Coordinates of C-alpha atoms in Angstrom, one line a residue:
M1 CA 113.7 3.4 199.9
S2 CA 114.2 6.3 201.9
F3 CA 111.4 8.5 204.2
R4 CA 114.2 9.7 206.5
V5 CA 112.9 13.0 208.6
N6 CA 109.3 12.9 207.9
H7 CA 107.7 12.5 211.7
M8 CA 106.1 9.1 210.6
S9 CA 105.3 6.9 213.6
G10 CA 103.5 3.7 214.6
H11 CA 105.6 -0.2 213.7
I12 CA 107.3 -1.0 210.7
P13 CA 105.2 -1.9 208.0
D14 CA 105.4 -5.8 207.5
Y15 CA 104.6 -5.5 203.5
V16 CA 108.2 -3.7 203.3
A17 CA 109.9 -7.4 203.2
N18 CA 107.5 -7.9 200.4
Y19 CA 110.3 -5.7 197.8
T20 CA 112.7 -8.8 197.7
N21 CA 115.2 -6.9 195.5
L22 CA 115.2 -3.5 197.9
K23 CA 118.9 -2.4 198.2
E24 CA 118.4 0.5 200.6
L25 CA 115.7 1.0 203.8
N26 CA 116.1 4.6 205.6
L27 CA 113.7 5.3 208.2
G28 CA 116.3 7.0 210.3
E29 CA 114.9 10.0 212.4
N30 CA 110.9 9.8 212.5
Q31 CA 108.8 7.9 215.3
F32 CA 108.8 3.9 214.3
S33 CA 107.7 2.2 217.5
G34 CA 107.6 -1.7 218.0
L35 CA 109.8 -4.3 216.9
I36 CA 111.7 -5.1 213.0
P37 CA 109.2 -7.1 211.5
P38 CA 111.2 -10.7 211.5
E39 CA 111.0 -11.4 207.8
L40 CA 112.7 -8.1 206.7
G41 CA 115.4 -9.3 207.0
K42 CA 115.4 -12.7 205.3
R43 CA 113.9 -11.8 202.2
T44 CA 116.4 -8.7 201.1
T45 CA 119.5 -7.9 200.4
L46 CA 120.1 -4.9 201.9
V47 CA 123.1 -2.7 201.2
I48 CA 121.8 0.1 203.5
F49 CA 119.9 -0.2 206.4
N50 CA 119.3 2.9 208.6
L51 CA 116.4 2.9 211.5
C52 CA 118.4 5.5 213.7
S53 CA 116.6 8.0 216.5
N54 CA 113.2 6.4 216.5
N55 CA 111.2 4.4 219.9
L56 CA 112.2 0.9 218.4
I57 CA 112.7 -1.9 220.9
G58 CA 112.9 -5.7 220.5
S59 CA 116.5 -7.8 219.7
I60 CA 117.8 -7.6 216.0
P61 CA 116.8 -10.4 214.3
Q62 CA 119.9 -13.0 214.2
D63 CA 118.7 -14.3 210.7
M64 CA 118.9 -11.6 209.1
N65 CA 120.5 -11.7 206.2
L66 CA 123.3 -9.6 205.9
T67 CA 125.0 -10.7 203.2
E68 CA 125.8 -7.7 201.3
M69 CA 124.9 -5.2 204.1
E70 CA 128.1 -2.4 203.9
V71 CA 126.0 0.1 206.0
F72 CA 124.5 -0.7 209.0
Q73 CA 122.6 2.4 211.5
I74 CA 121.0 1.6 214.3
P75 CA 121.6 4.5 216.7
F76 CA 119.5 5.6 219.3
N77 CA 116.9 3.0 219.8
K78 CA 115.8 1.0 222.9
F79 CA 117.1 -2.5 221.0
P80 CA 118.2 -5.4 223.5
G81 CA 119.9 -8.2 223.9
H82 CA 123.1 -9.3 221.9
L83 CA 124.5 -8.1 218.0
P84 CA 123.6 -10.3 215.1
N85 CA 126.9 -13.0 215.0
T86 CA 126.3 -12.6 211.5
I87 CA 127.0 -8.9 211.2
C88 CA 130.1 -8.7 209.7
D89 CA 130.4 -12.2 207.6
S90 CA 129.5 -10.6 204.7
G91 CA 133.3 -9.1 204.8
F92 CA 131.3 -5.8 202.8
L93 CA 130.4 -3.7 205.9
R94 CA 131.8 -0.1 206.1
H95 CA 129.5 2.0 208.7
L96 CA 128.5 0.6 212.1
S97 CA 126.4 2.4 214.0
V98 CA 124.5 1.3 216.8
H99 CA 125.0 3.3 219.8
D100 CA 122.9 4.7 222.7
N101 CA 120.6 1.3 222.8
F102 CA 120.5 -1.3 225.3
F103 CA 123.0 -4.0 223.6
S104 CA 124.9 -6.3 225.7
G105 CA 127.1 -9.1 225.9
P106 CA 130.2 -9.8 223.8
I107 CA 131.3 -8.3 220.4
P108 CA 130.4 -10.9 217.6
K109 CA 133.6 -13.5 216.5
S110 CA 132.9 -12.0 213.3
F111 CA 133.8 -8.6 214.0
K112 CA 137.7 -9.3 214.3
N113 CA 138.2 -9.8 210.7
C114 CA 136.1 -7.3 209.0
S115 CA 138.6 -6.1 207.1
N116 CA 136.1 -3.0 205.5
L117 CA 135.3 -0.9 208.4
E118 CA 135.6 2.4 208.0
K119 CA 133.2 4.4 210.7
V120 CA 132.0 1.9 214.0
R121 CA 130.2 3.7 217.1
L122 CA 129.3 1.5 219.2
D123 CA 129.3 4.0 222.7
G124 CA 126.1 4.0 225.3
N125 CA 125.5 0.5 225.5
Q126 CA 126.7 -2.1 228.0
L127 CA 128.5 -4.4 225.6
T128 CA 131.7 -6.5 227.6
G129 CA 134.5 -8.0 226.4
N130 CA 138.0 -8.2 226.2
I131 CA 139.2 -5.2 223.9
S132 CA 143.2 -7.1 223.2
E133 CA 141.5 -9.6 221.6
D134 CA 138.2 -9.2 220.3
F135 CA 139.3 -6.3 217.3
G136 CA 141.4 -6.8 215.4
I137 CA 143.4 -4.9 212.6
Y138 CA 141.4 -2.6 210.4
P139 CA 143.3 -0.8 207.2
E140 CA 140.5 1.2 206.1
L141 CA 139.2 2.4 209.6
V142 CA 139.1 6.4 210.2
F143 CA 136.7 6.9 213.7
I144 CA 136.3 4.3 216.2
D145 CA 134.0 4.9 219.7
L146 CA 133.7 1.9 222.3
S147 CA 133.2 4.3 224.9
N148 CA 130.3 4.1 227.7
N149 CA 130.7 0.1 227.4
S150 CA 132.2 -2.8 230.0
F151 CA 135.0 -3.8 228.1
Y152 CA 138.1 -4.9 229.4
G153 CA 141.3 -5.5 229.0
E154 CA 144.8 -3.5 227.6
V155 CA 145.4 -0.6 224.9
S156 CA 146.1 -3.2 222.2
S157 CA 149.0 -2.1 219.6
N158 CA 146.9 -2.6 217.1
W159 CA 145.1 -0.1 217.1
G160 CA 148.7 1.2 216.0
R161 CA 148.5 -0.5 212.6
C162 CA 145.3 1.3 211.2
P163 CA 147.1 3.6 209.6
N164 CA 144.0 5.5 208.7
L165 CA 142.5 6.1 212.2
T166 CA 141.9 9.8 213.3
S167 CA 139.6 9.5 216.2
L168 CA 140.1 6.6 218.9
Q169 CA 137.3 6.3 221.9
I170 CA 137.5 4.2 224.2
S171 CA 136.3 6.2 227.6
N172 CA 134.1 5.0 230.5
N173 CA 135.1 1.0 230.3
N174 CA 137.1 -1.0 233.0
L175 CA 140.6 -0.7 230.4
S176 CA 143.7 -1.9 232.5
G177 CA 147.5 -2.1 232.2
K178 CA 149.2 0.4 230.2
I179 CA 149.5 2.3 226.9
S180 CA 150.8 0.7 224.1
A181 CA 154.2 2.8 222.8
Q182 CA 153.2 1.4 219.6
L183 CA 149.8 3.7 219.0
E184 CA 152.5 5.6 217.3
G185 CA 151.5 3.6 214.4
A186 CA 148.3 6.0 213.8
T187 CA 149.6 8.8 212.7
R188 CA 147.1 10.3 211.2
L189 CA 145.1 10.7 214.9
V190 CA 143.8 13.3 215.8
E191 CA 141.5 12.4 218.5
L192 CA 142.6 10.0 221.4
H193 CA 140.2 10.0 224.5
L194 CA 140.7 7.2 227.2
S195 CA 139.7 8.7 229.7
S196 CA 137.4 7.2 232.7
N197 CA 139.3 3.9 232.9
H198 CA 142.4 1.5 235.4
L199 CA 145.2 2.9 233.4
V200 CA 148.2 2.8 235.0
G201 CA 152.4 3.3 233.9
E202 CA 153.5 6.6 232.3
I203 CA 152.3 8.3 229.1
P204 CA 154.3 6.8 226.3
K205 CA 156.6 9.6 225.4
S206 CA 156.3 8.0 221.8
F207 CA 153.1 10.3 221.9
E208 CA 155.2 12.9 220.0
R209 CA 154.8 11.6 217.1
L210 CA 151.0 11.7 216.5
S211 CA 151.8 15.2 215.0
S212 CA 148.3 15.6 213.8
L213 CA 146.9 15.2 217.5
M214 CA 144.1 18.2 218.7
K215 CA 142.9 16.2 221.9
L216 CA 143.9 14.0 224.3
Y217 CA 142.3 13.0 227.2
L218 CA 143.8 10.2 230.1
D219 CA 142.1 12.0 232.5
G220 CA 140.4 9.8 235.8
N221 CA 142.7 6.8 235.6
K222 CA 146.1 6.1 237.3
L223 CA 148.6 7.2 235.1
C224 CA 152.2 8.3 237.3
G225 CA 155.3 9.9 236.3
T226 CA 156.1 13.2 234.9
I227 CA 154.6 14.5 231.8
P228 CA 156.9 13.7 229.2
S229 CA 158.7 16.7 227.5
E230 CA 157.7 15.2 223.9
L231 CA 154.8 15.8 224.2
G232 CA 155.8 19.6 223.5
N233 CA 156.3 18.0 219.8
L234 CA 152.6 18.1 219.3
Y235 CA 152.5 21.6 217.8
N236 CA 148.6 21.2 216.9
L237 CA 147.3 20.2 220.0
E238 CA 144.1 22.2 221.5
E239 CA 142.4 20.1 224.0
L240 CA 144.5 18.3 227.0
N241 CA 142.7 16.5 230.2
L242 CA 145.7 14.6 231.8
A243 CA 143.1 15.1 235.5
I244 CA 142.5 12.6 238.7
N245 CA 145.7 10.9 237.7
S246 CA 149.4 10.6 239.9
L247 CA 151.3 12.9 237.6
T248 CA 154.4 14.1 239.7
G249 CA 157.3 16.3 238.7
P250 CA 157.8 20.1 237.5
I251 CA 155.2 21.6 235.0
N252 CA 157.3 21.8 231.9
E253 CA 158.1 24.9 230.0
Y254 CA 156.9 22.9 226.9
I255 CA 153.7 23.5 227.5
G256 CA 153.6 27.2 226.4
D257 CA 154.8 25.8 223.2
F258 CA 151.2 24.4 223.0
F259 CA 150.2 27.5 221.1
K260 CA 146.7 26.4 219.4
L261 CA 145.8 24.7 222.9
R262 CA 142.2 26.0 223.9
I263 CA 140.9 23.8 226.9
M264 CA 144.0 22.2 229.5
N265 CA 143.3 20.0 232.8
L266 CA 145.8 19.0 235.2
S267 CA 144.0 19.2 238.0
N268 CA 144.2 16.5 240.5
N269 CA 147.5 15.3 240.1
K270 CA 150.5 14.9 242.3
F271 CA 152.0 18.1 240.6
E272 CA 154.0 21.2 242.8
E273 CA 151.1 22.4 245.7
N274 CA 148.6 24.6 244.2
L275 CA 148.1 27.8 246.0
R276 CA 146.0 27.7 248.1
K277 CA 147.4 24.6 249.7
V278 CA 150.9 26.5 250.0
L279 CA 149.4 29.0 252.5
N280 CA 147.6 26.8 254.7
H281 CA 151.0 25.1 255.2
L282 CA 153.2 26.6 257.6
E283 CA 156.5 25.6 256.1
Q284 CA 155.4 26.3 252.6
A285 CA 153.8 29.8 252.8
V286 CA 156.8 30.8 254.8
E287 CA 159.1 29.8 252.2
F288 CA 156.9 31.4 249.4
D289 CA 158.5 34.6 250.8
W290 CA 158.0 38.6 249.4
E291 CA 159.8 37.9 246.4
K292 CA 158.4 35.0 245.2
R293 CA 155.1 36.0 245.9
V294 CA 155.6 39.4 243.5
M295 CA 157.2 37.2 240.9
A296 CA 154.0 34.9 240.8
V297 CA 152.0 37.9 240.8
E298 CA 153.7 39.0 237.9
G299 CA 153.5 35.5 236.5
I300 CA 149.5 35.7 236.2
A301 CA 149.4 38.7 235.0
K302 CA 151.1 37.5 232.3
A303 CA 149.5 34.6 231.4
L304 CA 146.1 36.5 231.9
S305 CA 147.5 39.3 229.5
Y306 CA 148.6 36.8 226.7
M307 CA 145.4 34.9 227.5
H308 CA 142.9 38.4 226.2
H309 CA 145.5 40.1 223.8
D310 CA 147.8 37.6 222.2
C311 CA 145.9 34.4 221.1
S312 CA 144.1 34.3 217.9
Q313 CA 140.8 34.6 219.8
P314 CA 140.7 35.7 223.4
I315 CA 140.4 33.2 226.3
I316 CA 138.6 34.1 229.5
H317 CA 139.3 31.9 232.4
R318 CA 136.1 32.0 234.2
D319 CA 137.3 30.9 237.1
L320 CA 140.7 31.9 238.2
S321 CA 141.0 31.3 242.2
S322 CA 143.8 29.7 244.5
N323 CA 142.9 26.3 243.7
N324 CA 144.1 27.0 240.0
I325 CA 147.3 28.5 240.0
L326 CA 150.3 25.4 240.5
F327 CA 153.8 26.1 241.3
D328 CA 156.5 24.3 239.4
S329 CA 159.4 23.5 241.3
D330 CA 161.2 27.0 241.0
W331 CA 158.1 28.1 242.6
V332 CA 157.0 29.7 238.8
A333 CA 153.3 30.2 238.7
H334 CA 151.1 28.9 236.3
I335 CA 147.5 29.2 235.6
S336 CA 145.4 25.6 235.3
D337 CA 142.7 23.8 234.7
F338 CA 140.3 25.7 231.7
G339 CA 137.6 23.3 232.0
T340 CA 135.4 26.3 232.2
A341 CA 137.1 28.8 230.0
R342 CA 135.2 30.5 226.9
L343 CA 136.8 32.0 223.9
L344 CA 135.7 35.0 222.9
K345 CA 134.1 35.6 219.8
P346 CA 133.6 39.0 217.9
D347 CA 130.2 37.8 216.1
S348 CA 128.8 37.2 219.5
S349 CA 127.0 38.0 222.2
N350 CA 129.0 35.2 224.4
W351 CA 126.6 34.8 227.0
S352 CA 127.0 32.1 229.4
S353 CA 125.2 30.7 232.5
F354 CA 127.1 31.5 235.4
V355 CA 130.3 29.3 236.1
G356 CA 133.3 29.9 238.6
T357 CA 134.1 30.1 242.2
F358 CA 132.2 32.2 244.5
G359 CA 134.1 34.9 246.2
Y360 CA 135.7 34.7 242.8
A361 CA 133.8 35.8 240.2
A362 CA 132.4 39.3 239.4
P363 CA 129.0 40.0 240.7
E364 CA 127.6 41.3 237.8
L365 CA 128.8 37.8 236.1
A366 CA 125.8 36.4 237.9
Y367 CA 124.1 39.6 237.3
T368 CA 124.4 39.7 233.5
M369 CA 125.7 36.5 232.3
E370 CA 128.1 38.1 230.0
V371 CA 131.5 36.7 229.8
N372 CA 134.5 39.8 228.8
E373 CA 138.3 39.9 230.2
K374 CA 136.7 41.7 233.1
C375 CA 135.4 38.6 234.8
D376 CA 138.5 37.5 234.8
I377 CA 140.3 40.8 235.9
Y378 CA 138.2 40.8 239.3
S379 CA 139.2 37.6 240.2
F380 CA 142.4 38.4 239.9
G381 CA 142.0 41.2 241.6
V382 CA 140.5 39.3 244.5
L383 CA 143.2 36.3 244.2
V384 CA 145.6 39.0 244.2
T385 CA 144.8 41.5 247.4
P386 CA 144.5 39.1 250.0
Y387 CA 146.7 36.0 248.8
F388 CA 149.6 38.5 248.1
L389 CA 150.2 41.6 249.0
F390 CA 148.8 41.5 252.4
N391 CA 149.8 38.7 253.3
G392 CA 153.2 39.1 251.5
F393 CA 153.1 42.5 253.8
I394 CA 152.7 40.7 256.5
C395 CA 155.4 38.4 256.2
K396 CA 158.0 40.5 255.0
H397 CA 157.3 43.0 258.0
Q398 CA 157.7 40.0 260.7
Q399 CA 160.8 39.0 258.8
L400 CA 162.4 42.2 259.5
D401 CA 161.3 42.2 263.0
V402 CA 159.0 45.6 262.3

């Protein structure tokens, strides 16, 4: 029985429970409200149960007959309380989606042995528990999102023993400890999101074996040490966010090998200082002499030229400022923080809401909202003229006693 996307409203009729041979119930993307009929789960041996995107409330009946359940989807509702304890008792469950509700409490104990799971979404709830102990090894698992809950514990090595896993997302929880180097075993991993936790230690060098990785988000933790040069082997990487950690050391040249990289954010770490801090620090400003400034101007210009003309789709930074120019230990300038960057698409109008730093942004962008290469060129001019050429000219002549 499927009445998906029909603008139906009101309560789910009680008579639905009378269909004792019902295998599929799909009422998703309607406007149903109220409770799940308590008899619904008792009398039927449902295989597919989909109530997604309604306005349903009340706890899930704890005595639902889940012995044949393969697909259980109830996201985007207002369900409170605990998940059914028997949700994985059948061993047949493949797809579980309960995200964006108000579920709380621990994960059912049966979940650990639910070996047929392929896709799991528990994100956007208030679930708790030790993630190291409550989840097991899932040989068929492809996608799991546990983000935006209150899970604690460490990133277990068990995830590296899920050979089909392509997406692991555990952002915005209370994870601690080090990231397990054994994650390298998940060689099909495409997305790894561990942002906004309390992870410590260094980024594992073994990540180089995740050759399929396209998105790596480790921002908002307490990671330390240098960025491993081994990450340079992740040639498929498109998005890299290591911001808001305590990473140190130089920004290695291997980052230039990320030919597919579209988004990179290394801000708020302990790398070499950015341009604004250098120029506001007397000793560093003196060390940053005329020759180094000219080299920096040339480096930024080449970086912009590459972004605008040598990428498969031109990349517009949109927020080029003194805060986003970082220097390595050899005073080589690097453009950082691509969080607001935009790809120029030839078949698109490329209009966008205003982003950028006032004083650096082109005035016409604020009026027209059109994104093009000129936005970065204007910011480059603002950046170069006072910070490099004028200040550099004065420093040079002061040193020469002119």
